[in-house]
Short mmCIF file of C-alpha atoms and ligand atoms in Angstrom, two decimals:
data_model
loop_
_atom_site.label_atom_id
_atom_site.label_comp_id
_atom_site.label_asym_id
_atom_site.label_seq_id
_atom_site.Cartn_x
_atom_site.Cartn_y
_atom_site.Cartn_z
CA MET T 112 121.84 128.18 154.59
CA ILE T 113 121.43 126.45 151.09
CA LEU T 114 118.61 124.09 150.56
CA SER T 115 118.73 121.47 147.81
CA VAL T 116 115.41 120.15 146.62
CA VAL T 117 115.38 116.67 144.86
CA GLY T 118 112.61 114.06 144.39
CA ALA T 119 113.12 111.93 141.31
CA ARG T 120 115.71 109.23 140.55
CA PRO T 121 117.81 111.44 138.15
CA ASN T 122 118.06 114.20 140.63
CA PHE T 123 120.04 112.17 143.13
CA MET T 124 123.27 111.65 140.89
CA LYS T 125 123.23 115.48 140.12
CA LEU T 126 122.95 116.30 143.91
CA ALA T 127 125.74 113.96 145.15
CA PRO T 128 128.91 115.76 143.82
CA LEU T 129 127.56 119.15 144.82
CA ALA T 130 126.49 117.90 148.33
CA ARG T 131 130.39 116.85 148.70
CA ALA T 132 131.73 119.94 147.21
CA LEU T 133 129.68 122.06 149.68
CA ALA T 134 130.40 119.93 152.73
CA ALA T 135 134.00 120.55 151.89
CA ARG T 136 133.56 124.23 152.42
CA PRO T 137 133.82 125.41 155.99
CA GLY T 138 130.97 127.35 157.35
CA VAL T 139 128.45 126.31 154.64
CA ARG T 140 125.21 124.99 155.84
CA HIS T 141 123.48 122.78 153.14
CA ARG T 142 120.24 120.89 153.95
CA ILE T 143 118.54 118.37 151.62
CA VAL T 144 114.73 118.24 151.03
CA HIS T 145 113.48 115.16 149.42
CA THR T 146 109.94 115.82 148.02
CA GLY T 147 109.01 112.07 147.70
CA GLN T 148 108.18 112.26 144.09
CA HIS T 149 109.94 108.90 143.85
CA TYR T 150 109.50 106.79 146.85
CA ASP T 151 110.02 103.07 146.21
CA PRO T 152 113.29 101.96 147.97
CA ASP T 153 114.86 101.01 144.52
CA MET T 154 113.96 104.29 143.08
CA SER T 155 115.20 106.42 145.77
CA GLU T 156 116.92 105.02 148.99
CA VAL T 157 119.27 102.84 147.32
CA PHE T 158 120.68 105.74 145.40
CA PHE T 159 121.12 107.81 148.55
CA GLN T 160 123.20 105.00 149.99
CA GLN T 161 125.39 104.17 146.98
CA LEU T 162 125.96 107.92 146.34
CA GLY T 163 127.08 108.52 149.82
CA LEU T 164 124.28 111.09 150.47
CA PRO T 165 123.14 111.76 153.93
CA LYS T 166 119.62 111.20 154.77
CA PRO T 167 117.48 114.09 153.73
CA HIS T 168 116.73 116.60 156.38
CA TYR T 169 113.28 117.16 155.19
CA HIS T 170 110.78 114.68 153.59
CA LEU T 171 107.66 116.00 151.77
CA ASP T 172 106.13 112.63 151.22
CA VAL T 173 104.27 113.75 148.14
CA GLY T 174 104.12 110.51 146.27
CA SER T 175 102.61 110.09 142.77
CA ALA T 176 99.76 111.94 141.38
CA SER T 177 98.59 114.04 138.34
CA HIS T 178 101.08 116.64 137.27
CA ALA T 179 98.92 119.57 139.08
CA GLN T 180 98.33 117.67 142.23
CA GLN T 181 102.10 116.49 142.51
CA THR T 182 103.42 120.01 141.65
CA ALA T 183 100.90 121.72 144.01
CA ALA T 184 101.52 119.17 146.83
CA ILE T 185 105.42 119.90 146.60
CA MET T 186 104.61 123.68 146.54
CA MET T 187 102.36 123.58 149.54
CA ARG T 188 104.68 121.52 151.65
CA PHE T 189 107.89 123.17 150.61
CA GLU T 190 106.79 126.72 151.35
CA PRO T 191 106.67 126.39 155.13
CA ILE T 192 110.18 124.97 155.21
CA CYS T 193 111.47 127.99 153.23
CA LEU T 194 109.64 130.24 155.82
CA GLU T 195 111.08 128.30 158.74
CA THR T 196 114.82 128.12 157.42
CA ALA T 197 114.92 131.28 155.35
CA PRO T 198 117.69 129.95 153.25
CA GLU T 199 119.83 132.44 151.07
CA LEU T 200 119.67 130.08 148.07
CA VAL T 201 117.45 127.02 146.97
CA LEU T 202 119.16 124.72 144.44
CA VAL T 203 117.10 122.71 142.14
CA TYR T 204 118.18 119.95 139.74
CA GLY T 205 117.35 118.82 136.28
CA ASP T 206 113.75 119.03 134.73
CA VAL T 207 111.34 116.95 136.89
CA ASN T 208 108.08 118.30 138.49
CA SER T 209 109.97 118.62 142.00
CA THR T 210 112.40 121.06 140.22
CA VAL T 211 109.85 123.44 138.90
CA ALA T 212 107.76 123.35 142.02
CA ALA T 213 110.37 124.29 144.40
CA ALA T 214 111.95 126.98 141.94
CA LEU T 215 108.46 128.65 141.95
CA VAL T 216 108.03 128.61 145.71
CA ALA T 217 111.49 129.97 146.40
CA ALA T 218 111.31 132.75 143.73
CA LYS T 219 107.91 134.01 145.04
CA LEU T 220 109.29 134.33 148.41
CA GLY T 221 112.23 136.39 147.12
CA ILE T 222 114.68 133.70 147.78
CA ARG T 223 117.51 133.22 145.21
CA VAL T 224 117.18 130.14 142.99
CA GLY T 225 120.10 128.10 141.55
CA HIS T 226 119.23 125.76 138.71
CA VAL T 227 121.59 122.81 138.20
CA GLU T 228 121.46 121.62 134.52
CA ALA T 229 120.08 124.83 133.11
CA GLY T 230 119.55 125.86 129.41
CA LEU T 231 118.72 122.35 127.89
CA ARG T 232 116.01 122.55 125.30
CA SER T 233 114.34 119.70 123.22
CA ARG T 234 111.79 122.48 121.91
CA ASP T 235 109.32 119.75 122.13
CA TRP T 236 106.33 121.13 124.33
CA SER T 237 104.46 117.98 124.46
CA MET T 238 107.22 116.68 127.02
CA PRO T 239 106.46 117.85 130.62
CA GLU T 240 110.22 118.24 131.16
CA GLU T 241 110.47 121.00 128.38
CA ILE T 242 107.71 123.15 130.35
CA ASN T 243 109.73 122.43 133.60
CA ARG T 244 112.94 123.46 132.28
CA VAL T 245 111.83 126.68 130.61
CA VAL T 246 109.83 127.75 133.71
CA THR T 247 112.67 126.83 136.12
CA ASP T 248 115.35 128.81 134.14
CA ARG T 249 112.92 131.84 133.87
CA VAL T 250 112.70 132.18 137.69
CA SER T 251 116.40 131.16 138.41
CA ASP T 252 119.09 133.60 139.41
CA LEU T 253 121.97 131.30 138.91
CA LEU T 254 121.90 129.14 135.87
CA PHE T 255 124.32 126.38 135.84
CA ALA T 256 124.85 125.26 132.18
CA PRO T 257 126.24 121.60 131.43
CA SER T 258 127.28 122.35 127.82
CA ARG T 259 127.91 125.41 125.44
CA ASP T 260 124.65 124.67 123.62
CA ALA T 261 122.85 125.24 126.80
CA VAL T 262 124.59 128.55 127.44
CA GLU T 263 123.54 129.58 123.77
CA ASN T 264 120.03 128.54 124.42
CA LEU T 265 119.80 130.84 127.42
CA ALA T 266 121.64 133.71 125.72
CA ALA T 267 119.18 133.35 122.83
CA GLU T 268 116.13 133.62 125.22
CA GLY T 269 117.54 136.93 126.56
CA VAL T 270 119.13 135.67 129.83
CA ARG T 271 121.86 138.09 130.94
CA SER T 272 125.35 136.51 130.69
CA GLU T 273 126.06 137.23 134.44
CA ARG T 274 123.44 134.83 135.39
CA ILE T 275 124.92 131.99 133.20
CA HIS T 276 127.73 129.79 134.49
CA PHE T 277 129.21 127.29 132.14
CA VAL T 278 130.15 124.74 134.84
CA GLY T 279 129.88 121.57 133.03
CA ASN T 280 128.03 118.29 133.82
CA VAL T 281 127.46 117.15 137.49
CA MET T 282 126.04 113.65 136.20
CA ILE T 283 129.60 113.13 134.77
CA ASP T 284 131.12 114.08 138.01
CA SER T 285 128.98 111.27 139.78
CA LEU T 286 129.99 108.79 136.94
CA VAL T 287 133.62 109.58 137.24
CA ALA T 288 133.59 109.10 141.03
CA ALA T 289 131.56 105.88 141.01
CA LEU T 290 133.18 104.07 137.91
CA PRO T 291 135.80 102.22 139.77
CA ALA T 292 133.44 100.74 142.39
CA ALA T 293 130.80 100.06 139.56
CA SER T 294 133.54 98.02 137.59
CA ALA T 295 134.54 96.37 140.49
CA LEU T 296 131.07 94.82 141.18
CA GLY T 297 131.35 92.67 138.13
CA ALA T 298 127.76 93.34 137.10
CA PRO T 299 128.00 91.65 133.68
CA ALA T 300 129.14 88.39 135.21
CA ARG T 301 126.35 88.68 137.84
CA HIS T 302 123.78 88.85 135.05
CA ARG T 303 125.72 85.94 133.14
CA VAL T 304 126.55 88.14 130.21
CA ALA T 305 130.03 88.62 128.57
CA ALA T 306 131.23 92.22 128.11
CA ARG T 307 130.13 93.90 124.82
CA SER T 308 127.85 91.06 124.00
CA TYR T 309 124.52 92.60 125.27
CA ALA T 310 122.15 95.51 125.12
CA VAL T 311 120.81 97.45 128.01
CA VAL T 312 117.50 99.01 127.64
CA THR T 313 115.45 101.76 129.72
CA LEU T 314 111.99 102.98 128.57
CA HIS T 315 109.86 105.26 130.70
CA ARG T 316 108.58 108.21 128.79
CA PRO T 317 104.74 108.63 128.50
CA SER T 318 105.27 109.04 124.72
CA ASN T 319 106.71 105.56 124.48
CA VAL T 320 105.05 103.54 127.09
CA ASP T 321 101.44 104.94 127.70
CA ASP T 322 100.13 104.06 124.25
CA PRO T 323 99.79 100.34 124.05
CA ALA T 324 100.29 100.19 120.35
CA THR T 325 103.57 101.99 120.57
CA LEU T 326 104.77 99.99 123.64
CA ARG T 327 103.74 96.65 121.84
CA GLU T 328 105.93 97.74 118.71
CA LEU T 329 108.86 98.70 121.05
CA LEU T 330 108.74 95.29 122.94
CA ASP T 331 108.61 93.54 119.60
CA ALA T 332 111.73 95.52 118.56
CA LEU T 333 113.46 94.47 121.62
CA VAL T 334 112.45 90.82 121.26
CA LEU T 335 114.06 90.94 117.65
CA LEU T 336 117.12 92.37 119.11
CA GLY T 337 117.10 89.66 121.59
CA GLU T 338 117.71 87.27 118.91
CA ASN T 339 121.27 88.55 118.44
CA GLY T 340 122.22 88.58 122.18
CA PRO T 341 121.02 89.29 125.61
CA VAL T 342 118.86 92.26 126.18
CA LEU T 343 118.77 93.46 129.71
CA PHE T 344 115.77 95.69 130.47
CA PRO T 345 115.49 97.16 134.02
CA VAL T 346 111.84 98.31 134.06
CA HIS T 347 110.68 101.55 135.55
CA PRO T 348 107.44 101.29 137.70
CA ARG T 349 105.43 103.21 135.13
CA THR T 350 106.49 100.91 132.19
CA ARG T 351 105.87 97.78 134.40
CA ALA T 352 102.43 98.83 134.96
CA ARG T 353 101.83 99.56 131.22
CA ILE T 354 103.44 96.12 130.23
CA ALA T 355 101.22 94.24 132.63
CA ALA T 356 98.09 96.12 131.28
CA LEU T 357 99.18 94.92 127.79
CA GLY T 358 99.01 91.32 129.30
CA VAL T 359 102.16 90.41 127.43
CA ASN T 360 103.51 87.01 128.02
CA GLY T 361 106.32 84.81 126.75
CA LEU T 362 109.00 87.62 126.64
CA ASP T 363 111.81 84.98 127.14
CA GLY T 364 114.23 84.70 124.28
CA GLY T 365 117.11 87.16 124.87
CA LEU T 366 114.99 89.90 126.41
CA ARG T 367 115.08 90.01 130.26
CA LEU T 368 112.70 92.12 132.22
CA LEU T 369 114.39 93.11 135.46
CA GLU T 370 113.68 95.32 138.51
CA PRO T 371 114.96 98.88 138.46
CA MET T 372 118.69 98.84 139.12
CA PRO T 373 120.69 100.52 141.72
CA TYR T 374 123.21 103.21 140.45
CA LEU T 375 126.57 101.15 140.53
CA GLU T 376 125.00 98.02 139.05
CA MET T 377 123.54 100.04 136.12
CA LEU T 378 126.71 101.89 135.56
CA GLY T 379 128.70 98.74 135.59
CA LEU T 380 126.42 97.08 133.17
CA VAL T 381 126.18 100.12 130.83
CA SER T 382 129.97 100.64 130.76
CA ALA T 383 130.39 97.11 129.36
CA ALA T 384 127.50 97.07 127.14
CA ASP T 385 127.51 96.65 123.33
CA LEU T 386 124.50 98.96 123.05
CA VAL T 387 122.09 101.06 125.05
CA ILE T 388 118.50 101.69 123.89
CA THR T 389 116.95 104.38 126.12
CA ASP T 390 114.63 107.43 126.44
CA SER T 391 116.44 108.74 129.51
CA GLY T 392 118.26 112.02 129.55
CA GLY T 393 121.09 110.78 131.72
CA LEU T 394 121.90 107.71 129.88
CA GLN T 395 122.53 109.84 126.65
CA GLU T 396 125.29 111.54 128.51
CA GLU T 397 126.71 108.58 130.32
CA THR T 398 126.91 106.56 127.18
CA THR T 399 128.63 109.44 125.26
CA TYR T 400 131.01 109.87 128.10
CA LEU T 401 131.88 106.02 128.10
CA GLY T 402 131.89 105.76 124.19
CA VAL T 403 129.00 103.19 124.22
CA PRO T 404 126.71 103.19 121.37
CA CYS T 405 123.32 104.58 122.26
CA VAL T 406 119.88 104.79 120.41
CA THR T 407 117.39 107.28 122.10
CA VAL T 408 113.84 106.36 121.30
CA ARG T 409 112.58 110.01 121.04
CA PRO T 410 111.99 112.38 118.13
CA SER T 411 114.06 115.16 119.65
CA THR T 412 116.76 115.49 122.39
CA GLU T 413 117.55 118.40 124.74
CA ARG T 414 121.18 117.04 124.69
CA PRO T 415 122.31 117.53 121.16
CA ILE T 416 125.86 117.39 122.00
CA THR T 417 125.45 113.71 122.61
CA CYS T 418 124.51 113.05 118.84
CA THR T 419 127.01 115.73 117.34
CA GLU T 420 129.96 114.74 119.39
CA GLY T 421 129.01 111.46 121.08
CA THR T 422 127.69 107.99 120.36
CA ASN T 423 123.94 108.82 120.50
CA ARG T 424 121.34 108.39 117.70
CA LEU T 425 117.74 109.21 117.77
CA ALA T 426 115.00 106.89 116.44
CA GLY T 427 111.25 106.61 116.25
CA PRO T 428 109.48 103.96 118.17
CA GLU T 429 109.42 101.44 115.22
CA ARG T 430 111.39 98.22 114.73
CA ALA T 431 112.99 99.34 111.46
CA ALA T 432 114.01 102.66 112.72
CA ILE T 433 115.58 101.17 115.87
CA ARG T 434 117.50 98.62 114.01
CA GLU T 435 119.03 101.23 111.72
CA ALA T 436 119.76 103.56 114.48
CA ALA T 437 121.41 100.73 116.32
CA ALA T 438 123.79 100.10 113.57
CA ALA T 439 124.49 103.82 113.05
CA ALA T 440 125.28 104.07 116.61
CA ARG T 441 127.47 101.10 116.80
CA ALA T 442 129.46 102.39 113.95
CA ARG T 443 130.33 105.24 116.27
CA ARG T 444 131.77 103.27 119.05
CA ARG T 445 134.95 104.73 120.08
CA ASP T 446 137.61 103.13 122.24
CA THR T 447 138.66 106.68 123.18
CA PRO T 448 135.32 108.47 123.69
CA ALA T 449 134.78 112.02 122.63
CA ARG T 450 135.77 114.56 125.34
CA ILE T 451 133.18 117.15 125.82
CA GLU T 452 134.18 120.39 127.22
CA ARG T 453 133.93 120.52 131.06
CA TRP T 454 132.51 117.06 131.27
CA ASP T 455 135.53 116.36 133.49
CA GLY T 456 134.34 115.46 137.05
CA LYS T 457 134.85 119.03 138.26
CA ALA T 458 131.53 120.68 137.64
CA ALA T 459 130.19 120.61 141.16
CA GLU T 460 133.58 122.23 142.36
CA ARG T 461 132.81 125.09 139.89
CA ILE T 462 129.18 125.46 141.11
CA ALA T 463 130.50 125.61 144.79
CA ALA T 464 132.97 128.20 143.61
CA VAL T 465 130.25 130.33 142.03
CA ILE T 466 127.93 129.95 145.11
CA CYS T 467 130.68 130.39 147.79
CA ASP T 468 133.29 132.64 146.33
CA GLY T 469 131.40 134.44 143.47
CA ALA T 470 133.54 132.93 140.83
CA THR T 471 132.19 133.21 137.34
CA PHE T 472 132.62 130.52 134.52
CA HIS T 473 131.76 131.51 130.93
C1 UD1 S 217 109.74 111.45 136.37
C2 UD1 S 217 110.03 112.72 135.66
C3 UD1 S 217 111.05 112.25 134.42
C4 UD1 S 217 112.19 111.44 134.63
C5 UD1 S 217 111.80 110.21 135.61
C6 UD1 S 217 112.88 109.41 135.97
C7 UD1 S 217 108.43 114.39 135.78
C8 UD1 S 217 107.45 115.17 135.09
N1 UD1 S 217 108.98 113.27 135.23
O1 UD1 S 217 109.02 110.52 135.47
O2 UD1 S 217 111.35 113.51 133.75
O3 UD1 S 217 112.81 111.03 133.60
O4 UD1 S 217 110.93 110.66 136.62
O5 UD1 S 217 112.49 108.26 136.52
O6 UD1 S 217 108.93 114.86 136.68
N2 UD1 S 217 106.09 105.07 140.62
C9 UD1 S 217 106.29 104.14 141.41
N3 UD1 S 217 107.32 104.30 142.37
C10 UD1 S 217 108.03 105.42 142.50
C11 UD1 S 217 107.79 106.51 141.60
C12 UD1 S 217 106.89 106.36 140.52
O7 UD1 S 217 105.56 103.03 141.37
O8 UD1 S 217 108.89 105.51 143.30
C13 UD1 S 217 105.07 104.98 139.36
C14 UD1 S 217 103.81 105.56 139.70
O9 UD1 S 217 102.77 104.80 139.30
C15 UD1 S 217 103.73 106.84 139.13
C16 UD1 S 217 104.53 106.55 138.00
O10 UD1 S 217 105.62 105.65 138.24
O11 UD1 S 217 102.53 107.29 138.87
C17 UD1 S 217 105.27 107.72 137.27
O12 UD1 S 217 105.85 108.42 138.35
P1 UD1 S 217 106.26 110.09 138.06
O13 UD1 S 217 107.18 110.48 139.17
O14 UD1 S 217 104.97 110.86 138.02
O15 UD1 S 217 106.89 110.22 136.86
P2 UD1 S 217 108.01 109.31 136.09
O16 UD1 S 217 107.64 108.64 134.91
O17 UD1 S 217 108.91 108.60 137.07
#
């Protein structure tokens, strides 16, 4: 049996293509464990529905808490499932607390661990995700790298090449599969905006939203941007709480604060946007694949290929920096987007081949 452990919104798009690829292999038993790190229906359930994922076989219901409490709760509730099911392999995804917690449990029980999206490094240790990535990779047996730079990072850390598989990007697998349905939704028209006339924004990193002065500056930047066209901002629950605490009123103008968006609607909006402003990891990749200009409000990225080959630009959380980066990113819009090696919709197939057939991808 193979157990996949997921918990937070960006995990679900990475799981979906692999769940399909494993389901297509006769004799493979694959079970899904949902930690409950994300639990609001619009952060979790709607993604399972839209991605065609089966209901999780196990639900740990951990909910929100401090990093230590959340990580510990996942570990305590996941260990008995490992003992009961004795899986041959535990698969973990991305860089969230659910990822590192499940990897530690499995490794300590002597169960093989596979990390989907291994080898990404921001080298910014103030980000919890960087700690999660490094620790997860260190205890994993199968490291599934999305890009060449990820392979190089792992090799530089001394990981033996037999453990590293350059399979490509599963997030792009999901995008490729979902794009026709996402486009058919007519999401821009539903939001009363014309294609390529609007910006889409997501911000939820603690470094951007937890400090009131930084958040205030970012909202001012978005209000300014809204003077030139609609700015659609689906707001993460963490950010909504911080905006409410600021007591900000009168954010009308072009800036529209919206509820978190289901996957297809978001993809439909992003694919027709003029600009994306974000601090998410996945959106940096999705915009690069789609050729949509992107500004990432962070000092560094674990996905440098989106800047070197794609449409992404980094910016600090200041009005002037965002304005300049937006202009630079827009200048990189391509009608034929850069094709990045193995971002081709077949990454999950390669992972399944490694797991089931002992294939190697270097
Ligand atoms: C987590 C990941 C982050 C990822 C993000 C995607 C870690 C360390 N962080 O950050 O890497 O980019 O998910 O969304 O794993 N909340 C709700 N409902 C929910 C989930 C969260 O209201 O369904 C609120 C709670 O107040 C919670 C806060 O959001 O305290 C933060 O949630 P948490 O899962 O701790 O971190 P994220 O900021 O979502």
